[in-house]
mmCIF file of C-alpha atoms in Angstrom:
data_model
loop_
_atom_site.group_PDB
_atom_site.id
_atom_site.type_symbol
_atom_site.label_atom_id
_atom_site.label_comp_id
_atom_site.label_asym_id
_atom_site.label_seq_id
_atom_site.Cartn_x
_atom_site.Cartn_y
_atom_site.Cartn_z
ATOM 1 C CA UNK A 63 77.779 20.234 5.806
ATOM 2 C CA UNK A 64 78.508 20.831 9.567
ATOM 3 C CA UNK A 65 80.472 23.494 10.798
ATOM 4 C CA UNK A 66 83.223 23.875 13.184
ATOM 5 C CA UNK A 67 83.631 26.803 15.570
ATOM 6 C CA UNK A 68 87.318 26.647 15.930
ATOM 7 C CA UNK A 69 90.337 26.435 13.462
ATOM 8 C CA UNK A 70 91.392 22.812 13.680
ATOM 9 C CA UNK A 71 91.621 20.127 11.548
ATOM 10 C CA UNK A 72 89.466 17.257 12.933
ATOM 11 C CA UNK A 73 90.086 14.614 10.498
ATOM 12 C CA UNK A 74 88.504 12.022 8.752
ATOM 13 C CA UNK A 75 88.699 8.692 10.069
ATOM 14 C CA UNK A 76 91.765 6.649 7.904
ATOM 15 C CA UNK A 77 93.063 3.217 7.778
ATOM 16 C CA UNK A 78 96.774 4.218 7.171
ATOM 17 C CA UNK A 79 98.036 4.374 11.375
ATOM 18 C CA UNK A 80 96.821 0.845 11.935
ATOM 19 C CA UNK A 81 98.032 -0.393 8.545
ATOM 20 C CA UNK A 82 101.091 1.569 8.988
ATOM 21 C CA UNK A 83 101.880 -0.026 12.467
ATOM 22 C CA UNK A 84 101.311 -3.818 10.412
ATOM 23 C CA UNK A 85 103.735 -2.749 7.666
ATOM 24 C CA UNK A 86 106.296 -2.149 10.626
ATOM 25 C CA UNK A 87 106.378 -5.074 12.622
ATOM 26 C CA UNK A 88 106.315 -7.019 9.107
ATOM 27 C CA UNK A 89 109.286 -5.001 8.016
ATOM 28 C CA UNK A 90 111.215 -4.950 11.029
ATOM 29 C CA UNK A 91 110.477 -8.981 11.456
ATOM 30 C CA UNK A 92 111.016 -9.073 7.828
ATOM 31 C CA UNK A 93 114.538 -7.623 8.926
ATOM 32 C CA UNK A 94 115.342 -10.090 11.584
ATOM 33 C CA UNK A 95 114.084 -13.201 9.174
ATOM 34 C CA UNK A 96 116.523 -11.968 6.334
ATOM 35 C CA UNK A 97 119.191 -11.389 8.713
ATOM 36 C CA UNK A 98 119.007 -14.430 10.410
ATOM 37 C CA UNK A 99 117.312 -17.196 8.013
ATOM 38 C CA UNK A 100 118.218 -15.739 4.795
ATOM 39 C CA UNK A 101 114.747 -15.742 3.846
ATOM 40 C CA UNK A 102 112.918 -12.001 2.334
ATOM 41 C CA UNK A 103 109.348 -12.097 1.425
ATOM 42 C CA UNK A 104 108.363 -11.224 4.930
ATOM 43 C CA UNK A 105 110.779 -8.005 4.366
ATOM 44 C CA UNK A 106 109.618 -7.687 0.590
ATOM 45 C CA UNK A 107 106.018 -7.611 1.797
ATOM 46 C CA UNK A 108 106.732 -5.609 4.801
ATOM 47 C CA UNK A 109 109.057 -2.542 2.472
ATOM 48 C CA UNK A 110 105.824 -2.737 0.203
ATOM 49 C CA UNK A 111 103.224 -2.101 2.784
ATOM 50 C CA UNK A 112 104.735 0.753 4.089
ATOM 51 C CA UNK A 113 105.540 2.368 0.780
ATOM 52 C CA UNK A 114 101.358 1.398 0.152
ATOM 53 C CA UNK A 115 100.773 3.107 3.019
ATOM 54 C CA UNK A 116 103.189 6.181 2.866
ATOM 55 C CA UNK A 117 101.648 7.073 -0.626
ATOM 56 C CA UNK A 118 98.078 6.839 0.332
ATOM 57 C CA UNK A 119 99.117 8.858 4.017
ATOM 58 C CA UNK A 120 100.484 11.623 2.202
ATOM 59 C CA UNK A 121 98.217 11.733 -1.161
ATOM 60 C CA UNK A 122 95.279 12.323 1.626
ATOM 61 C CA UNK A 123 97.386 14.890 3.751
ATOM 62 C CA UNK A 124 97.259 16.549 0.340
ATOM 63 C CA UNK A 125 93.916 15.880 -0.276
ATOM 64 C CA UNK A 126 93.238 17.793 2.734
ATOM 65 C CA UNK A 127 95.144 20.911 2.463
ATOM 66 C CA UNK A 128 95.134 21.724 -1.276
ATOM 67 C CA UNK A 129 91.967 20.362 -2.456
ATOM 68 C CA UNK A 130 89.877 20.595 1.299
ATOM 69 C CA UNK A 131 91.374 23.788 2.221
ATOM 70 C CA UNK A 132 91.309 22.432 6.332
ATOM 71 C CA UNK A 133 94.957 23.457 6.625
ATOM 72 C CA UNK A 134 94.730 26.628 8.638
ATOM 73 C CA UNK A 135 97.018 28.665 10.006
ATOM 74 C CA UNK A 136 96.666 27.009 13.599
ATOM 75 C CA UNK A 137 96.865 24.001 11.949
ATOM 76 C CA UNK A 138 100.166 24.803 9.882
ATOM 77 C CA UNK A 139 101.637 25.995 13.266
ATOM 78 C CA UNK A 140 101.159 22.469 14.082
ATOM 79 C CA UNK A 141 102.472 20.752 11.690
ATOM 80 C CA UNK A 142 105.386 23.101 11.605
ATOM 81 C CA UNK A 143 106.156 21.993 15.579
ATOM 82 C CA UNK A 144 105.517 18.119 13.915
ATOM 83 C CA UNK A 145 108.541 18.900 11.408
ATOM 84 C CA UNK A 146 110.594 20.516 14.019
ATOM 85 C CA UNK A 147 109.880 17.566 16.810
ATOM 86 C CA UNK A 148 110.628 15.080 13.814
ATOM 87 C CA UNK A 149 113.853 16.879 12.720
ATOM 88 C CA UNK A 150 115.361 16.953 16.344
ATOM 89 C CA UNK A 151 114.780 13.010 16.711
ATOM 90 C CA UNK A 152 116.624 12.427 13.700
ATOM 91 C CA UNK A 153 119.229 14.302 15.125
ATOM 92 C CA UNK A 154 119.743 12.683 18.214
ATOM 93 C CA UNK A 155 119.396 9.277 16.184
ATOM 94 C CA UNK A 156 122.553 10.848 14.615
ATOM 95 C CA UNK A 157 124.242 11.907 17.280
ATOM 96 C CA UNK A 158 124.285 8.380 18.391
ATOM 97 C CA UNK A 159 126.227 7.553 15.466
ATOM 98 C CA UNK A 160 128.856 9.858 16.719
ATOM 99 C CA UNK A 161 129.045 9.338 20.036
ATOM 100 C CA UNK A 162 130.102 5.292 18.994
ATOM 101 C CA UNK A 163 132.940 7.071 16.707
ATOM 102 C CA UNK A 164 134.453 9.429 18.783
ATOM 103 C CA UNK A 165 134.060 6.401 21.726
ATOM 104 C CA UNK A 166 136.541 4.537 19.180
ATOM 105 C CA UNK A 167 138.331 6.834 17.429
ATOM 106 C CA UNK A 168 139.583 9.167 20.269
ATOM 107 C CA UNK A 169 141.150 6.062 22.393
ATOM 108 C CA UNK A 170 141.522 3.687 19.884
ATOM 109 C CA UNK A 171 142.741 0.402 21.811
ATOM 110 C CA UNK A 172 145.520 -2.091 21.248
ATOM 111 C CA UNK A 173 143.669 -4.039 18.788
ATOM 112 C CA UNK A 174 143.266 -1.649 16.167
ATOM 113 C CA UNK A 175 147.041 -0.780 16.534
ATOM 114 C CA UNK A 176 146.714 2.136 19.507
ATOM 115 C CA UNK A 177 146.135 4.335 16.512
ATOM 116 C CA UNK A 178 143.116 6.123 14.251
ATOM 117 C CA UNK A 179 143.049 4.914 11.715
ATOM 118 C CA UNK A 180 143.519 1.466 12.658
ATOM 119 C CA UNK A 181 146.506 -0.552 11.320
ATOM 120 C CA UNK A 182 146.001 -1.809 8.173
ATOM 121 C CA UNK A 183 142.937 0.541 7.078
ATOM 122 C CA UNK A 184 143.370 2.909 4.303
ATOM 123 C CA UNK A 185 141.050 5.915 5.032
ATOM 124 C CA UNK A 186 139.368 7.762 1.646
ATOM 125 C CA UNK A 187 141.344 11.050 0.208
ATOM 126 C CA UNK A 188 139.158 13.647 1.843
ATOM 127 C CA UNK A 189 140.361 16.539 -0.334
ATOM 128 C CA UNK A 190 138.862 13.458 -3.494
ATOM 129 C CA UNK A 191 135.308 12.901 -3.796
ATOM 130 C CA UNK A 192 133.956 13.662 -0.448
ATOM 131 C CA UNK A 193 135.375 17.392 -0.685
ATOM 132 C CA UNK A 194 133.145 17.416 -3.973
ATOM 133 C CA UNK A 195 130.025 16.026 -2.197
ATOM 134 C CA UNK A 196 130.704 18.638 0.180
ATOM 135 C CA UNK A 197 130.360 21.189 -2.768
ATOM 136 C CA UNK A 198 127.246 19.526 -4.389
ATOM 137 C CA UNK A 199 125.038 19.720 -0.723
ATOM 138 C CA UNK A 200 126.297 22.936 -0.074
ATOM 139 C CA UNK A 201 125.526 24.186 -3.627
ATOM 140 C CA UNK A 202 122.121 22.171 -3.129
ATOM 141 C CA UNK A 203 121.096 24.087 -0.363
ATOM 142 C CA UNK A 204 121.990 27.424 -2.068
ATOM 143 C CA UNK A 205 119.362 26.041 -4.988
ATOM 144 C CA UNK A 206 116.692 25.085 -2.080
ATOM 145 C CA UNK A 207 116.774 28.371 -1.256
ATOM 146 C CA UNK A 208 116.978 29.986 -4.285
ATOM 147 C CA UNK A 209 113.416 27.547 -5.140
ATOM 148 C CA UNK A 210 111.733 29.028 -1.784
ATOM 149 C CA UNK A 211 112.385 32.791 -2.520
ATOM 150 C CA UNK A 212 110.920 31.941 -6.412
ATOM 151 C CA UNK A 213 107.906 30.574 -4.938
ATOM 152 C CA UNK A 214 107.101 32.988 -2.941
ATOM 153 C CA UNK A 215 107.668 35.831 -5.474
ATOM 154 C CA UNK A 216 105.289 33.903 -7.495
ATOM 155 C CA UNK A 217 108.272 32.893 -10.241
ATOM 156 C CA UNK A 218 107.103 29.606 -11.356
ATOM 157 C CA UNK A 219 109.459 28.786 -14.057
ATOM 158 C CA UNK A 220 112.138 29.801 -12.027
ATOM 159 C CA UNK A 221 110.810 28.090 -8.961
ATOM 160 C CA UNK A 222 110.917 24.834 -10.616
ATOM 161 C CA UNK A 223 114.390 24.902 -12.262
ATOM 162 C CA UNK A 224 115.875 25.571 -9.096
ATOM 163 C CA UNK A 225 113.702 22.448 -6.969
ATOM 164 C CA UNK A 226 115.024 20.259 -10.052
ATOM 165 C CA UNK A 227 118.633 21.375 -10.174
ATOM 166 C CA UNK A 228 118.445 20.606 -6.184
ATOM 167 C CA UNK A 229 117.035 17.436 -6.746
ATOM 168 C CA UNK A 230 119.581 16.763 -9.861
ATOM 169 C CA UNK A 231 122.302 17.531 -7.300
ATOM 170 C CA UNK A 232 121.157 15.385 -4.454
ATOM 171 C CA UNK A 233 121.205 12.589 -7.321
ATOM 172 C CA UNK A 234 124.509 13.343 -8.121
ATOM 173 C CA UNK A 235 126.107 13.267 -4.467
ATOM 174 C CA UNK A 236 123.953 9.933 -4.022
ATOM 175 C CA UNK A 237 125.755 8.371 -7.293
ATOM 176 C CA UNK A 238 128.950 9.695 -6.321
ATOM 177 C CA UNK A 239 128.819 8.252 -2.650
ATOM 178 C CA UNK A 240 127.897 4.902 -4.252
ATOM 179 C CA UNK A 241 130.479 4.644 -6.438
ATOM 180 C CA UNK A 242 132.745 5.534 -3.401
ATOM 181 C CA UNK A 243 131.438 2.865 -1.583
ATOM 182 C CA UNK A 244 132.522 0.389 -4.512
ATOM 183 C CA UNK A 245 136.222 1.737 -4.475
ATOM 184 C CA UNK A 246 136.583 2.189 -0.916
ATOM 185 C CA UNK A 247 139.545 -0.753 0.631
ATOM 186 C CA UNK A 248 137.912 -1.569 3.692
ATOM 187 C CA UNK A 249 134.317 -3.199 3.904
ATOM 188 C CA UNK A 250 131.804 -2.763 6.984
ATOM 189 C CA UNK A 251 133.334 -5.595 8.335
ATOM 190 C CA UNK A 252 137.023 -4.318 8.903
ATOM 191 C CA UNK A 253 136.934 -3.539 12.508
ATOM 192 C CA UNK A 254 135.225 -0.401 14.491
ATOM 193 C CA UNK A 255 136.449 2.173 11.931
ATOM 194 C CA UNK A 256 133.928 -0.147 9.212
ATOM 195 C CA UNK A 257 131.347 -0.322 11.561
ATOM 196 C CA UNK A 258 131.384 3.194 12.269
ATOM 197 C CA UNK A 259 132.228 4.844 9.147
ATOM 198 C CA UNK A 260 129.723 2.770 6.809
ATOM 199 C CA UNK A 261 126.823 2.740 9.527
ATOM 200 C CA UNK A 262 127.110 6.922 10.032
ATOM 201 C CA UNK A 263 127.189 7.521 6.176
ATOM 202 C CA UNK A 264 124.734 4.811 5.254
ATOM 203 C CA UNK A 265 122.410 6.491 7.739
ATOM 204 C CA UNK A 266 122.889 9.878 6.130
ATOM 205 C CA UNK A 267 122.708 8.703 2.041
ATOM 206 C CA UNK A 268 119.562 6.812 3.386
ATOM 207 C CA UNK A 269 118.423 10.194 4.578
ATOM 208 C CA UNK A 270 119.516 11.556 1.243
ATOM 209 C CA UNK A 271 117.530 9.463 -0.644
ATOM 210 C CA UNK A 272 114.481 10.482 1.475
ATOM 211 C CA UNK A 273 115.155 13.814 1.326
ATOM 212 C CA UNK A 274 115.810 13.635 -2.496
ATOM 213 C CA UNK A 275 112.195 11.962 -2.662
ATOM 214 C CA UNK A 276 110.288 14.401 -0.525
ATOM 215 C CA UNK A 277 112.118 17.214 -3.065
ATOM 216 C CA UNK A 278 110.705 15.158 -5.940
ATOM 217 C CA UNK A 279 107.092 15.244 -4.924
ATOM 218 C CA UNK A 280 107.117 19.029 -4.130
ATOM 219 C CA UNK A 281 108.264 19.595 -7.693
ATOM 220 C CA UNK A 282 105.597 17.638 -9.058
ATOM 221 C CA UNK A 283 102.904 19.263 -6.764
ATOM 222 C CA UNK A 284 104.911 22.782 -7.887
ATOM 223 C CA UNK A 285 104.335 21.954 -11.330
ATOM 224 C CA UNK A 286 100.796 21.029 -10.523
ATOM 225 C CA UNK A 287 100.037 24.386 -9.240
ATOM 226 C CA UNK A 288 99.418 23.191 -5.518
ATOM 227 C CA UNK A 289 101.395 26.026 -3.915
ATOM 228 C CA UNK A 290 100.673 29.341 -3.362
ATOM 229 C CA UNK A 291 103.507 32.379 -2.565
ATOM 230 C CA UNK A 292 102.388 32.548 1.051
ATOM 231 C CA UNK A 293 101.673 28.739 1.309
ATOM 232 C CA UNK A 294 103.578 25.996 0.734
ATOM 233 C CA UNK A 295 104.605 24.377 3.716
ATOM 234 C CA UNK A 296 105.196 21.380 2.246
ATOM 235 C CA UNK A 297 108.121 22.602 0.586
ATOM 236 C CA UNK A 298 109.008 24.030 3.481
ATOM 237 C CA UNK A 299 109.106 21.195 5.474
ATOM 238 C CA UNK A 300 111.144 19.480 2.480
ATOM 239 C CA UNK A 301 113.975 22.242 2.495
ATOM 240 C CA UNK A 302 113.940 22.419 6.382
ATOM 241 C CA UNK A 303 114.632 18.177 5.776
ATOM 242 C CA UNK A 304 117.238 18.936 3.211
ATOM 243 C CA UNK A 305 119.188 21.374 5.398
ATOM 244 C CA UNK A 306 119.153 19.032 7.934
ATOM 245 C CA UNK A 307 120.733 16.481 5.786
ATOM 246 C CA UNK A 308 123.478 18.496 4.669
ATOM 247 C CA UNK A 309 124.260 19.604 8.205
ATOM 248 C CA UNK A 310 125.117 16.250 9.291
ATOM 249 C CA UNK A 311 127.398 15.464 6.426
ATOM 250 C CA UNK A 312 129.127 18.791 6.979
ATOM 251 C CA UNK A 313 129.809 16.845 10.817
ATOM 252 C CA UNK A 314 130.010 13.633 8.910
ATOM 253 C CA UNK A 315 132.756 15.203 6.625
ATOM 254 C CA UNK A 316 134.862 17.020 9.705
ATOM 255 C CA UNK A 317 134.459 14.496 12.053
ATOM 256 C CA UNK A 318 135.207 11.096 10.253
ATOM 257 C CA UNK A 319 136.523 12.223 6.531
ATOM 258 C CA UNK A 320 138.854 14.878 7.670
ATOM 259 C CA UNK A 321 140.500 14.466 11.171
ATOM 260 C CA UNK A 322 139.592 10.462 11.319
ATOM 261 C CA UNK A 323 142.024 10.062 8.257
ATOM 262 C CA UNK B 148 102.420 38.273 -20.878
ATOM 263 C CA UNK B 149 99.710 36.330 -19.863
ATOM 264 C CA UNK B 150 97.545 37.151 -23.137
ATOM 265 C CA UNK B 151 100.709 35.245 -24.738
ATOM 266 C CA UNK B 152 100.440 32.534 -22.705
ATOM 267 C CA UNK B 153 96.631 32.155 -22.638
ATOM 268 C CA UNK B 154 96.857 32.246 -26.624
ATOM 269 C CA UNK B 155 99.582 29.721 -26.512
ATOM 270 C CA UNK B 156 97.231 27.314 -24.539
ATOM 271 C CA UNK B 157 94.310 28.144 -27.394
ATOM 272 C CA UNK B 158 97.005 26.812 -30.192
ATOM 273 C CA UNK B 159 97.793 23.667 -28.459
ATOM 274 C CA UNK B 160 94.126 22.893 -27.632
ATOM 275 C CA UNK B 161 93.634 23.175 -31.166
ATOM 276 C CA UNK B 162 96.532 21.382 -32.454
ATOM 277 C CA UNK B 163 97.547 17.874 -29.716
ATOM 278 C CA UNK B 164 94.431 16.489 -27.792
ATOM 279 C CA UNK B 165 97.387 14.892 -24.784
ATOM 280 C CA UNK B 166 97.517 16.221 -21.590
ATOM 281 C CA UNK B 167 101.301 16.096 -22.205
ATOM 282 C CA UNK B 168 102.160 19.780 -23.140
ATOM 283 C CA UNK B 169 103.371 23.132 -21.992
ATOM 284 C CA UNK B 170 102.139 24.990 -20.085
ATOM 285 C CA UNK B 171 100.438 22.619 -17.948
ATOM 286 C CA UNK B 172 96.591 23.865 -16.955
ATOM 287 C CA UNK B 173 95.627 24.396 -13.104
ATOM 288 C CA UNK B 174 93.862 21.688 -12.211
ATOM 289 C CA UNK B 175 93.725 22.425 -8.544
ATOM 290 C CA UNK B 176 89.831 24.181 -9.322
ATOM 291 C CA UNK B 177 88.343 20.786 -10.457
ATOM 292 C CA UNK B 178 90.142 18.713 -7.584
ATOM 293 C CA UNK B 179 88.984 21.390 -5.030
ATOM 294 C CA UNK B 180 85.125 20.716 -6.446
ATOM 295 C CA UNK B 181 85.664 17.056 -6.479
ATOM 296 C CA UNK B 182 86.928 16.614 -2.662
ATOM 297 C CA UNK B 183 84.581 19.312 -1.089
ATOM 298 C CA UNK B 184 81.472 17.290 -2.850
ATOM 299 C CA UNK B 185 79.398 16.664 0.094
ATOM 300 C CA UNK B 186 79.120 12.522 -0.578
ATOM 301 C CA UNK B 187 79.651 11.502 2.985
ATOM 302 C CA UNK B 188 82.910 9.906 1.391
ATOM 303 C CA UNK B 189 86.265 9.534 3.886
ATOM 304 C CA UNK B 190 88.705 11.505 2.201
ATOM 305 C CA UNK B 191 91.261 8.275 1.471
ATOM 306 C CA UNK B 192 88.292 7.201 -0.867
ATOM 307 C CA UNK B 193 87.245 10.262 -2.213
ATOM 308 C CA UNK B 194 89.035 10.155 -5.444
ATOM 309 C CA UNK B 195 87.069 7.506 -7.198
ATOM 310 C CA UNK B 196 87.176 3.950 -7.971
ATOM 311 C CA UNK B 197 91.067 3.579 -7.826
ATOM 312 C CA UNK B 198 90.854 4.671 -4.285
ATOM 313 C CA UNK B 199 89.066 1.531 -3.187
ATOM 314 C CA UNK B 200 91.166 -0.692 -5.397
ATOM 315 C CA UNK B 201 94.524 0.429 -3.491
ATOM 316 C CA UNK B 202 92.659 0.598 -0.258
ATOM 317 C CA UNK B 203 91.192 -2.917 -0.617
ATOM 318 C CA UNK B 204 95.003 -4.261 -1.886
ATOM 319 C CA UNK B 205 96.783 -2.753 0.749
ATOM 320 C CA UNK B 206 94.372 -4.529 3.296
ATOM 321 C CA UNK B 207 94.896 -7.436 1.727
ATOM 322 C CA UNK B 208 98.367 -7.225 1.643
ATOM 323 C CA UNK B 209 98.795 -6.791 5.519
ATOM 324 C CA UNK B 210 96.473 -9.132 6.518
ATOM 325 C CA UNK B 211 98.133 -11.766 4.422
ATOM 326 C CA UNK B 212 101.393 -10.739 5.629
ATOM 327 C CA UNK B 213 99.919 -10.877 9.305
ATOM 328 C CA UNK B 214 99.053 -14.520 8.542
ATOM 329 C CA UNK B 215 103.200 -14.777 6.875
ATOM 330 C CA UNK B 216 103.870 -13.338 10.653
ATOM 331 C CA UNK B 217 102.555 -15.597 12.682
ATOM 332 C CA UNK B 218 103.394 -18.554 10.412
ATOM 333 C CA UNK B 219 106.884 -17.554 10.439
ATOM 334 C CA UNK B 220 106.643 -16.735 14.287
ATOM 335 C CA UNK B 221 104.848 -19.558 15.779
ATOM 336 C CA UNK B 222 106.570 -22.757 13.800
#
């Protein structure tokens, strides 16, 4: 077995970038082909490649760290830049999103009535159901945090009812934003205020989703007893995602529920 | 405590032969053994036979879907 004289990880060689690169220009065609010739086994194939390759990605990254032990400090320094780095992109992908609403909403023009809302478009109750998805992230990052002192005062039990009641909760705002989306009176379609308000908070339940899946997995590697009470970045890197996402619907929530109504 | 729990896991050894119970057992020991085996293996095929399976399928996969590409791309 050879040995390195310094702390980083110098990894095996892996299949998953270049097969990871194929499953995106198959998606992202697969996108364009749907879009434009109604036609989705290109996108079908594409969605399953990457989720192929995401598993395999991460099950070795895990491979690696909990069962290889090659995840040293230095190298957890890294990774926590990676998460950081990652975490800011998304959030300029976001504020992109807002810069297109305000753009609208703060000089609406004469075709939508010289007004915000439009004419015609009846805006959501914001003191309804998005005040109580407001409630359920907030609570949900109380219960992150809550899981991420347990861990690392080695509470187990406790630990993993709090990752599941965050998880139940990120379920919960995900089920009630659907069902919102069913009763709303406007569709994507119905001007600038559609476009905006269903492509911002699309965005963000997308990222919900993720973040509600990346939640999942560190319960199930929590219950498999692959963290210890001084490491577990992984979780850490989940929670870090999770605040994130409840940050932007605290904007998403002031910016478009409350003053654009 | 954790004479409780110990004797808890002796009971249900004895009494259901799943894996299905509580407490789950650390596992984390045998994994550790089984990826540090020095087998020359990369570590996405490390895990056994199941490793090569998905590894062969998702090759497959793209490369058909590379042919789908160009077939869609190039009528």
């Amino acid at each position: 077995m050879a040995h390195q004289a310094h702390s980083y990880h110098m990894v095996d060689p892996s299949p998953w970038p270049i097969f990871g690169a194929a499953a995106a220009l198959l998606t992202t065609s697969g996108l364009i082909m749907w879009f434009h010739y109604n036609t989705s086994t290109l996108l079908m194939a594409g969605l399953l490649s990457m989720l192929l390759v995401m598993l395999q990605w991460w099950r070795d990254v895990i491979r690696e760290s909990t069962f290889q032990g090659h995840h040293t400090p230095t190298v957890q320094k890294g990774l926590r830049y990676g998460m950081i780095l990652f975490i800011t992109s998304e959030v300029f992908f976001f504020l992109g999103f807002f810069w297109a609403f305000f753009h609208s909403s703060l000089a609406p023009t004469p075709e939508l009535g010289g007004q915000w809302p439009p004419t015609g478009i009846n805006p959501l109750n914001p003191l309804d159901v998005p005040l109580l998805n407001t409630a359920i992230l907030l609570a949900s990052g109380v219960t992150v945090t809550w899981a991420h002192h347990s861990i690392t005062e080695g509470n187990r039990k406790q630990a993993i009812h709090a990752l599941t009641l965050t998880i139940a909760l990120g379920l919960y705002f995900t089920a009630l934003q659907a069902m919102e989306y069913h009763e709303t009176s406007f569709s994507i379609a119905d001007s600038i205020y559609g476009s905006t308000f269903f492509v911002a908070t699309g965005f963000h339940g997308l990222h919900v989703i993720i973040g509600s899946s990346f939640l999942t997995v560190c319960l199930l590697r929590l219950i498999k007893f692959h963290f210890t009470s001084n490491h577990h970045f992984g979780f850490e890197a989940a929670a870090w995602y999770w605040h994130f996402v409840d940050i932007v619907w605290l904007f998403l929530y002031m910016s478009m529920y409350w003053w654009g109504s | 405590m954790w004479r409780n729990l110990l004797s808890i896991r002796q009971v249900s050894r004895r009494t259901i032969s799943t894996a299905s119970r509580r407490p789950l057992e650390n596992r984390v020991p045998e994994k550790q053994k089984l990826f540090q085996e020095d087998n020359g293996l990369p570590v996405y095929l490390k895990g056994g036979i199941m490793d090569g399976l998905l590894y062969r399928f998702t090759m497959g996969l793209t490369v058909f879907e590379d042919f789908l590409f160009s077939y869609h791309n190039n009528e």
